[in-house]
């Protein structure tokens, strides 16, 4: 992306022939990667992409096209500031006037171009903020909590993980509804359900449940990486050291009729992770036949800079882990897009996916299949059913605010609310903080993520030139007229004198 922020240039649209040192304005409905590249090639002063007030009103083909372009925009380093602005009447008026002025430059007649350029209104786009600079001490916070199992001290632990941060080409517009608001919603609902089961002795299972809402998920899972280091390398005793049964990562679960269990290494028969896989298959086949379920095996590629899924952080440390998602590929553009909004979430699908995961997890923890429980027996019914209204309200809360890692610190309202929510159901809830290594930083954040841009109505420089020419011409004509009037007056006086003499 870009680290530049300061802007003080004249506005143009892509219809103009010359874009160098101009602020190029584009509407999302007309946006294309070719136009964006044209502006960068011509060394534009800035690019402003105008978004509609409601993303849900944008045609799906436009949304898909932009989501395909977005990763390339993020990967391309450029010195040109790129702004996103939500349209209103005044901004659209500025855009239309600028487009009319830009289009006129392609007229056939040079005189028409000169006249239109001189008479048209132009706009000078100016930002009032400072240039972006690196923030060296930014913290990435995460939140953990637990439910302690009933029995001996060396109980196996099931870890449930979801990253809460969102990502997109503009941090303040990254609401991350499906990726990964849906994962956090499922994690919180699982915490609520199992906290009720763990309240009563007869339903208190012999497993520890460790819940982790990780930060920095979109930055190569930095929160998870440091959490693992602290628990495995810098602590004498932790639930992650003792006896981890498996780690279940939740990612993009808010839509579709498919579920995929992503693994780095296929689970071996006889292990608890293999039992969970079989329970998932059985629950889907017997209770939700409309859902397509599969296991996707992908080896970890340590040569790549970015990991594919969060479970790979655990697999690198030799902890059995997998990620469940409705996406078949980690490369899906939905995971890093400002188009990932609340309107794209199917609440019924989210509720159904939560039910599938909860049923399979419960059957494993309580060993229900071995005890003869029928495959089609639903556990979470009546008073213990999945609460769709609560899932909806949590999704509304999560997707109502941008959750880019650059915007959330340890004192943010979002994080405090998340910690409070987890504290209602879990024990030992606490924050875990990650700071970049100053010698070799794994991530660097910059400030100036939101700027105020002013549009000043101006006339072009040629207008002043033409105005000066007109004034000079007027004065010249006036001078000549005065001179001629003086000569005429003298001639009349002479004629009058001669007439008197005669």
Coordinates of C-alpha atoms in Angstrom, one line a residue:
X1 CA 0.0 0.0 0.0
X2 CA 1.0 3.6 0.5
X3 CA 2.6 5.4 3.4
X4 CA 1.8 8.9 1.9
X5 CA -1.0 11.0 3.2
X6 CA -0.5 14.7 2.4
X7 CA -2.4 16.0 -0.5
X8 CA -2.7 19.4 -2.2
X9 CA -3.5 19.0 -5.9
X10 CA -6.2 19.8 -8.5
X11 CA -9.0 17.3 -9.0
X12 CA -9.4 15.3 -12.2
X13 CA -11.2 12.1 -13.3
X14 CA -9.7 9.3 -15.3
X15 CA -11.3 10.8 -18.5
X16 CA -8.6 13.5 -18.5
X17 CA -5.6 12.9 -20.7
X18 CA -3.1 14.2 -18.2
X19 CA -3.2 12.9 -14.6
X20 CA 0.3 13.8 -13.5
X21 CA 0.2 15.6 -10.1
X22 CA -3.6 15.6 -10.1
X23 CA -6.0 14.1 -7.6
X24 CA -7.8 11.4 -9.6
X25 CA -11.4 10.8 -8.5
X26 CA -13.1 7.5 -9.3
X27 CA -16.5 6.0 -8.3
X28 CA -16.6 2.4 -7.2
X29 CA -19.3 1.6 -9.7
X30 CA -17.0 2.7 -12.5
X31 CA -13.7 1.5 -10.9
X32 CA -11.3 -0.8 -12.8
X33 CA -7.8 -1.9 -12.1
X34 CA -6.7 -0.5 -15.5
X35 CA -7.9 3.0 -14.6
X36 CA -6.1 2.7 -11.2
X37 CA -2.9 1.6 -12.9
X38 CA -3.2 4.5 -15.4
X39 CA -3.3 7.0 -12.5
X40 CA -0.2 5.4 -10.9
X41 CA 1.7 5.2 -14.1
X42 CA 1.1 8.9 -14.8
X43 CA 2.3 9.8 -11.2
X44 CA -1.0 11.1 -10.0
X45 CA -0.9 13.3 -6.9
X46 CA -3.5 11.1 -5.2
X47 CA -6.4 8.7 -5.9
X48 CA -9.8 9.1 -4.3
X49 CA -12.2 6.2 -4.7
X50 CA -15.8 7.2 -3.9
X51 CA -17.9 4.5 -2.2
X52 CA -21.7 4.4 -2.1
X53 CA -23.4 5.0 1.2
X54 CA -24.6 1.4 1.4
X55 CA -22.2 -1.3 0.2
X56 CA -25.1 -3.7 0.1
X57 CA -26.6 -1.7 -2.7
X58 CA -23.6 -2.2 -5.0
X59 CA -24.2 -4.8 -7.8
X60 CA -22.7 -8.1 -7.1
X61 CA -20.5 -8.1 -10.2
X62 CA -19.0 -4.8 -9.1
X63 CA -18.3 -6.2 -5.6
X64 CA -16.7 -9.3 -7.0
X65 CA -14.5 -7.3 -9.4
X66 CA -13.3 -5.0 -6.6
X67 CA -12.6 -7.9 -4.2
X68 CA -10.5 -9.5 -6.9
X69 CA -8.5 -6.2 -7.4
X70 CA -8.2 -5.4 -3.7
X71 CA -5.3 -7.9 -2.9
X72 CA -3.3 -6.5 -5.7
X73 CA -3.8 -3.0 -4.5
X74 CA -2.7 -4.1 -1.0
X75 CA 0.4 -5.9 -2.3
X76 CA 1.5 -3.0 -4.6
X77 CA 3.8 -0.5 -2.9
X78 CA 3.2 3.1 -4.1
X79 CA 4.0 6.6 -3.0
X80 CA 0.7 7.9 -4.3
X81 CA -1.8 8.5 -1.5
X82 CA -5.0 6.4 -1.9
X83 CA -8.1 7.7 -0.2
X84 CA -11.6 6.2 0.2
X85 CA -14.6 8.5 0.8
X86 CA -18.3 7.7 1.3
X87 CA -20.4 9.6 -1.2
X88 CA -22.9 12.4 -0.4
X89 CA -24.6 15.0 -2.5
X90 CA -21.8 17.5 -2.2
X91 CA -19.1 15.0 -3.1
X92 CA -21.1 13.7 -6.1
X93 CA -21.5 17.3 -7.3
X94 CA -17.8 17.8 -7.1
X95 CA -17.2 14.6 -8.9
X96 CA -19.7 15.4 -11.7
X97 CA -18.2 18.9 -12.2
X98 CA -14.7 17.5 -12.3
X99 CA -15.7 14.8 -14.7
X100 CA -17.3 17.4 -17.1
X101 CA -14.1 19.5 -16.9
X102 CA -11.9 16.4 -17.5
X103 CA -14.0 15.1 -20.4
X104 CA -14.0 18.5 -22.2
X105 CA -10.2 18.2 -22.7
X106 CA -10.8 15.5 -25.3
X107 CA -12.9 17.8 -27.6
X108 CA -11.9 18.2 -31.2
X109 CA -11.6 21.9 -31.3
X110 CA -8.7 23.6 -29.4
X111 CA -10.8 26.7 -29.1
X112 CA -13.5 24.8 -27.4
X113 CA -11.1 23.2 -25.0
X114 CA -9.6 26.6 -24.2
X115 CA -12.9 28.2 -23.7
X116 CA -14.3 25.4 -21.5
X117 CA -11.1 25.2 -19.5
X118 CA -11.3 28.9 -18.8
X119 CA -14.9 29.0 -17.8
X120 CA -15.2 25.6 -15.9
X121 CA -15.0 25.3 -12.1
X122 CA -12.1 23.4 -10.8
X123 CA -11.4 21.9 -7.3
X124 CA -8.2 21.9 -5.3
X125 CA -8.2 18.9 -3.0
X126 CA -6.2 19.6 0.3
X127 CA -5.7 17.4 3.4
X128 CA -5.2 19.1 6.7
X129 CA -3.3 16.3 8.5
X130 CA 0.4 15.5 8.7
X131 CA 2.5 12.9 6.8
X132 CA 2.2 9.3 8.0
X133 CA 4.8 8.0 10.3
X134 CA 5.5 4.7 11.9
X135 CA 4.2 3.8 15.3
X136 CA 6.9 1.8 17.1
X137 CA 5.2 0.8 20.3
X138 CA 1.8 -0.3 19.1
X139 CA 0.4 -3.3 21.1
X140 CA -1.7 -6.1 19.5
X141 CA -4.0 -7.4 22.3
X142 CA -5.7 -10.8 22.6
X143 CA -8.1 -12.2 25.2
X144 CA -8.1 -15.7 26.7
X145 CA -10.4 -17.5 29.2
X146 CA -11.0 -21.0 30.3
X147 CA -13.4 -23.6 31.7
X148 CA -11.6 -26.1 33.9
X149 CA -12.6 -29.7 33.5
X150 CA -13.8 -32.1 36.3
X151 CA -11.3 -34.7 37.5
X152 CA -7.6 -35.0 37.9
X153 CA -4.9 -32.4 37.4
X154 CA -3.6 -33.8 34.0
X155 CA -6.8 -33.4 32.1
X156 CA -6.7 -33.0 28.3
X157 CA -7.3 -29.5 26.9
X158 CA -9.4 -28.5 23.9
X159 CA -8.4 -25.1 22.6
X160 CA -10.9 -23.0 20.7
X161 CA -9.5 -20.1 18.8
X162 CA -10.7 -17.3 16.5
X163 CA -9.0 -14.0 15.5
X164 CA -11.1 -10.9 15.9
X165 CA -9.4 -8.4 13.7
X166 CA -10.5 -7.5 10.2
X167 CA -8.5 -6.4 7.1
X168 CA -9.0 -4.5 3.9
X169 CA -7.5 -1.9 1.7
X170 CA -8.8 0.9 4.0
X171 CA -8.5 0.1 7.8
X172 CA -11.4 2.4 8.8
X173 CA -13.7 0.6 6.4
X174 CA -12.7 -2.9 7.3
X175 CA -15.7 -4.3 9.2
X176 CA -14.8 -8.0 8.7
X177 CA -18.3 -9.5 9.1
X178 CA -17.6 -13.0 7.8
X179 CA -13.8 -12.8 8.3
X180 CA -13.7 -13.0 11.1
X181 CA -16.7 -11.6 13.0
X182 CA -18.5 -14.9 12.3
X183 CA -15.6 -16.9 14.0
X184 CA -15.8 -14.7 17.1
X185 CA -19.6 -15.1 17.2
X186 CA -19.3 -18.9 17.2
X187 CA -16.5 -18.8 19.8
X188 CA -18.7 -16.7 22.2
X189 CA -21.7 -18.9 21.6
X190 CA -19.6 -22.0 22.4
X191 CA -18.4 -20.3 25.5
X192 CA -21.9 -19.7 26.6
X193 CA -23.1 -23.2 25.9
X194 CA -20.3 -25.0 27.6
X195 CA -20.3 -22.7 30.6
X196 CA -23.8 -23.9 31.2
X197 CA -22.8 -27.6 30.8
X198 CA -19.8 -27.0 33.1
X199 CA -22.0 -25.4 35.8
X200 CA -23.5 -28.8 36.9
X201 CA -21.5 -31.7 38.2
X202 CA -23.3 -34.4 36.1
X203 CA -22.6 -32.5 32.9
X204 CA -19.1 -31.3 33.8
X205 CA -16.8 -33.0 31.3
X206 CA -13.3 -34.2 32.0
X207 CA -11.7 -31.8 29.5
X208 CA -10.3 -28.3 30.0
X209 CA -11.6 -25.8 27.5
X210 CA -9.3 -22.9 26.6
X211 CA -10.8 -20.0 24.6
X212 CA -8.6 -17.6 22.8
X213 CA -9.8 -14.5 20.8
X214 CA -6.5 -13.6 19.1
X215 CA -5.4 -10.3 17.7
X216 CA -3.2 -9.7 14.7
X217 CA -4.7 -12.6 12.8
X218 CA -4.5 -10.7 9.6
X219 CA -0.8 -10.0 10.2
X220 CA 0.4 -13.6 10.0
X221 CA -1.3 -14.5 13.3
X222 CA 1.1 -12.5 15.4
X223 CA -1.0 -12.6 18.5
X224 CA -1.2 -16.4 18.4
X225 CA 2.5 -16.7 17.6
X226 CA 3.6 -14.7 20.7
X227 CA 0.9 -16.4 22.9
X228 CA 2.3 -19.8 22.0
X229 CA 5.9 -18.6 22.7
X230 CA 4.9 -17.3 26.1
X231 CA 3.0 -20.4 27.1
X232 CA 5.4 -23.0 25.7
X233 CA 8.8 -21.3 26.0
X234 CA 8.6 -18.8 28.9
X235 CA 6.2 -20.5 31.4
X236 CA 6.8 -23.5 33.6
X237 CA 3.2 -24.7 33.5
X238 CA 0.3 -23.9 31.2
X239 CA -2.7 -25.7 29.7
X240 CA -0.8 -25.6 26.3
X241 CA 2.1 -27.4 27.7
X242 CA 0.4 -30.2 29.6
X243 CA -1.9 -32.2 27.4
X244 CA -3.5 -30.6 24.4
X245 CA -6.1 -32.9 22.8
X246 CA -6.6 -30.6 19.7
X247 CA -6.9 -26.9 18.7
X248 CA -10.0 -25.9 16.8
X249 CA -9.7 -22.6 14.9
X250 CA -12.9 -20.9 13.7
X251 CA -12.7 -18.8 10.5
X252 CA -15.4 -17.5 8.1
X253 CA -18.5 -19.4 9.1
X254 CA -21.2 -16.9 8.2
X255 CA -22.7 -18.2 4.9
X256 CA -22.8 -20.9 2.3
X257 CA -23.9 -24.6 2.4
X258 CA -20.4 -26.1 2.8
X259 CA -18.0 -26.7 5.6
X260 CA -14.3 -27.6 5.2
X261 CA -11.9 -28.8 7.9
X262 CA -8.5 -27.5 6.9
X263 CA -5.6 -29.6 8.2
X264 CA -1.8 -29.5 7.8
X265 CA -1.5 -33.2 8.5
X266 CA -4.4 -35.7 8.3
X267 CA -5.3 -36.9 11.8
X268 CA -4.4 -40.5 12.6
X269 CA -7.1 -43.0 13.6
X270 CA -7.4 -43.5 17.3
X271 CA -6.6 -39.8 18.1
X272 CA -9.1 -37.4 19.5
X273 CA -8.7 -35.1 16.4
X274 CA -9.7 -38.0 14.2
X275 CA -12.7 -38.7 16.4
X276 CA -13.7 -35.0 16.0
X277 CA -13.4 -35.3 12.2
X278 CA -15.6 -38.4 12.2
X279 CA -18.2 -36.7 14.5
X280 CA -18.4 -33.7 12.2
X281 CA -19.0 -36.0 9.2
X282 CA -21.7 -37.9 11.1
X283 CA -23.5 -34.8 12.4
X284 CA -23.6 -33.2 9.0
X285 CA -24.7 -36.4 7.2
X286 CA -27.4 -37.3 9.7
X287 CA -28.7 -33.9 10.8
X288 CA -27.8 -31.4 8.0
X289 CA -27.7 -33.3 4.7
X290 CA -27.9 -30.0 2.7
X291 CA -24.3 -29.2 3.9
X292 CA -21.3 -30.3 1.9
X293 CA -18.5 -31.3 4.2
X294 CA -14.9 -32.2 3.4
X295 CA -11.4 -32.3 4.8
X296 CA -8.9 -30.1 3.0
X297 CA -5.2 -31.2 3.4
X298 CA -2.6 -28.5 2.8
X299 CA 1.0 -28.8 4.0
X300 CA 2.6 -25.8 5.6
X301 CA 4.9 -23.9 3.2
X302 CA 7.5 -22.3 5.4
X303 CA 9.0 -20.6 2.3
X304 CA 6.0 -18.3 2.1
X305 CA 5.9 -15.2 4.2
X306 CA 2.3 -15.6 5.2
X307 CA 0.6 -18.7 6.7
X308 CA -2.6 -19.9 5.1
X309 CA -4.7 -20.6 8.2
X310 CA -4.4 -19.9 12.0
X311 CA -4.1 -23.6 12.8
X312 CA -0.7 -23.6 11.1
X313 CA 0.7 -21.6 14.0
X314 CA -0.1 -24.4 16.3
X315 CA 1.0 -27.1 13.9
X316 CA 4.4 -25.6 13.7
X317 CA 4.7 -26.0 17.4
X318 CA 3.6 -29.7 17.0
X319 CA 0.1 -29.2 18.5
X320 CA -2.7 -31.0 16.7
X321 CA -4.9 -28.3 15.1
X322 CA -7.3 -27.6 12.3
X323 CA -9.4 -24.7 11.0
X324 CA -13.1 -25.0 10.1
X325 CA -14.5 -22.7 7.5
X326 CA -17.0 -22.5 4.7
X327 CA -14.2 -21.4 2.4
X328 CA -12.4 -24.1 0.5
X329 CA -9.3 -22.0 -0.2
X330 CA -7.3 -19.7 2.0
X331 CA -6.8 -17.5 -1.0
X332 CA -10.4 -16.4 -1.2
X333 CA -10.5 -12.6 -1.5
X334 CA -13.4 -12.4 1.0
X335 CA -10.8 -12.8 3.9
X336 CA -9.2 -9.4 3.2
X337 CA -11.8 -7.1 1.8
X338 CA -13.7 -3.9 2.8
X339 CA -16.7 -5.5 1.0
X340 CA -17.1 -8.1 3.8
X341 CA -20.1 -6.4 5.5
X342 CA -23.0 -7.5 7.6
X343 CA -25.4 -7.8 4.7
X344 CA -23.3 -10.7 3.4
X345 CA -23.9 -12.8 6.5
X346 CA -26.6 -15.5 6.4
X347 CA -27.7 -15.7 10.0
X348 CA -29.4 -19.1 9.5
X349 CA -26.2 -20.5 8.0
X350 CA -24.2 -19.1 10.9
X351 CA -26.6 -20.6 13.4
X352 CA -26.5 -24.0 11.6
X353 CA -22.7 -24.0 11.5
X354 CA -22.6 -23.2 15.2
X355 CA -24.9 -26.1 15.9
X356 CA -22.8 -28.5 13.8
X357 CA -19.6 -27.5 15.6
X358 CA -21.2 -27.6 19.0
X359 CA -22.8 -31.0 18.4
X360 CA -19.6 -32.6 17.1
X361 CA -17.5 -31.1 19.9
X362 CA -19.9 -32.2 22.6
X363 CA -20.1 -35.8 21.2
X364 CA -16.2 -35.9 21.4
X365 CA -15.9 -34.4 24.9
X366 CA -18.6 -36.6 26.4
X367 CA -17.7 -39.7 24.2
X368 CA -21.4 -40.0 23.3
X369 CA -21.0 -42.1 20.2
X370 CA -19.1 -44.8 22.1
X371 CA -21.9 -44.6 24.7
X372 CA -24.4 -45.5 22.0
X373 CA -26.0 -42.1 21.4
X374 CA -27.8 -42.1 18.0
X375 CA -26.2 -40.1 15.2
X376 CA -29.3 -38.0 14.6
X377 CA -29.7 -37.1 18.3
X378 CA -29.6 -33.3 18.7
X379 CA -28.0 -32.3 22.0
X380 CA -28.6 -28.6 21.9
X381 CA -32.4 -28.3 22.0
X382 CA -35.1 -26.6 24.1
X383 CA -33.4 -24.5 26.8
X384 CA -29.9 -25.4 25.6
X385 CA -30.5 -24.5 22.0
X386 CA -28.3 -22.3 19.9
X387 CA -29.7 -18.7 20.3
X388 CA -30.0 -17.2 16.8
X389 CA -31.0 -13.9 18.3
X390 CA -27.9 -13.7 20.3
X391 CA -25.7 -14.6 17.4
X392 CA -27.4 -11.9 15.4
X393 CA -26.8 -9.3 18.1
X394 CA -23.2 -10.3 18.4
X395 CA -22.7 -10.1 14.7
X396 CA -24.4 -6.7 14.6
X397 CA -22.0 -5.5 17.3
X398 CA -18.9 -6.9 15.6
X399 CA -19.7 -5.7 12.1
X400 CA -20.9 -2.2 13.2
X401 CA -17.3 -1.1 13.7
X402 CA -13.9 -1.4 11.9
X403 CA -11.7 -3.9 13.7
X404 CA -8.4 -3.5 11.8
X405 CA -5.4 -4.3 14.1
X406 CA -4.1 -0.7 13.6
X407 CA -7.3 0.7 15.3
X408 CA -7.6 -1.6 18.4
X409 CA -5.4 -1.1 21.4
X410 CA -5.6 -2.5 24.9
X411 CA -7.9 0.3 26.1
X412 CA -10.3 0.3 23.1
X413 CA -14.0 0.0 23.8
X414 CA -14.3 -3.0 21.5
X415 CA -11.6 -5.0 23.4
X416 CA -13.1 -4.1 26.8
X417 CA -16.5 -5.2 25.7
X418 CA -15.1 -8.5 24.3
X419 CA -13.2 -9.1 27.6
X420 CA -16.4 -8.4 29.6
X421 CA -18.5 -10.7 27.3
X422 CA -16.0 -13.6 27.7
X423 CA -15.8 -12.9 31.5
X424 CA -19.6 -13.6 31.7
X425 CA -19.0 -17.3 30.8
X426 CA -15.3 -18.1 31.4
X427 CA -12.8 -18.0 34.2
X428 CA -9.4 -16.4 34.5
X429 CA -10.2 -14.0 31.6
X430 CA -7.2 -11.8 30.8
X431 CA -5.6 -9.9 28.0
X432 CA -2.4 -10.9 26.3
X433 CA -0.3 -8.2 24.5
X434 CA 2.1 -8.4 21.6
X435 CA 4.6 -5.7 20.7
X436 CA 6.9 -5.7 17.7
X437 CA 10.5 -6.5 18.2
X438 CA 12.4 -3.2 17.8
X439 CA 15.5 -4.9 16.3
X440 CA 13.7 -7.0 13.7
X441 CA 10.0 -6.0 13.7
X442 CA 7.5 -8.5 12.4
X443 CA 5.0 -5.8 11.7
X444 CA 5.0 -2.0 11.4
X445 CA 1.9 0.1 11.7
X446 CA 1.5 3.7 10.5
X447 CA -0.7 6.6 11.8
X448 CA -2.8 9.0 9.7
X449 CA -5.3 6.3 8.8
X450 CA -8.1 8.9 8.5
X451 CA -7.8 12.4 7.1
X452 CA -10.0 15.4 6.6
X453 CA -9.9 16.4 2.9
X454 CA -11.2 19.9 1.9
X455 CA -12.3 20.7 -1.7
X456 CA -11.7 24.4 -2.6
X457 CA -13.5 25.7 -5.7
X458 CA -10.9 27.4 -7.9
X459 CA -10.6 28.7 -11.4
X460 CA -7.7 27.4 -13.5
X461 CA -4.6 29.5 -14.1
X462 CA -5.6 30.0 -17.7
X463 CA -8.7 31.8 -16.5
X464 CA -6.5 34.5 -14.8
X465 CA -4.4 34.8 -18.1
X466 CA -7.5 35.2 -20.2
X467 CA -9.0 37.6 -17.8
X468 CA -5.8 39.7 -17.9
X469 CA -5.8 39.6 -21.7
X470 CA -9.5 40.7 -21.8
X471 CA -8.7 43.6 -19.4
X472 CA -5.7 44.6 -21.4
X473 CA -7.8 44.5 -24.6
X474 CA -10.5 46.5 -23.0
X475 CA -8.0 49.1 -21.8
X476 CA -6.4 49.2 -25.2
X477 CA -9.8 49.7 -26.9
X478 CA -10.6 52.4 -24.4
X479 CA -7.3 54.1 -25.0
X480 CA -7.7 54.0 -28.7
X481 CA -11.3 55.3 -28.4
X482 CA -10.1 58.2 -26.2
X483 CA -7.4 59.0 -28.6
X484 CA -9.8 59.0 -31.6
X485 CA -12.3 61.0 -29.6
X486 CA -9.6 63.7 -28.8
X487 CA -8.6 64.0 -32.5
X488 CA -12.3 64.2 -33.5
X489 CA -12.9 66.9 -30.9
X490 CA -9.9 69.0 -32.2
X491 CA -11.1 68.7 -35.8
X492 CA -14.6 69.9 -34.8
X493 CA -13.1 72.8 -32.9
X494 CA -11.1 73.8 -36.0
X495 CA -14.1 73.5 -38.3
X496 CA -16.1 75.6 -35.9
X497 CA -13.4 78.3 -35.8
X498 CA -13.1 78.5 -39.5
X499 CA -16.9 78.9 -39.8
X500 CA -16.9 81.9 -37.4
X501 CA -14.1 83.6 -39.3
X502 CA -16.0 83.4 -42.5

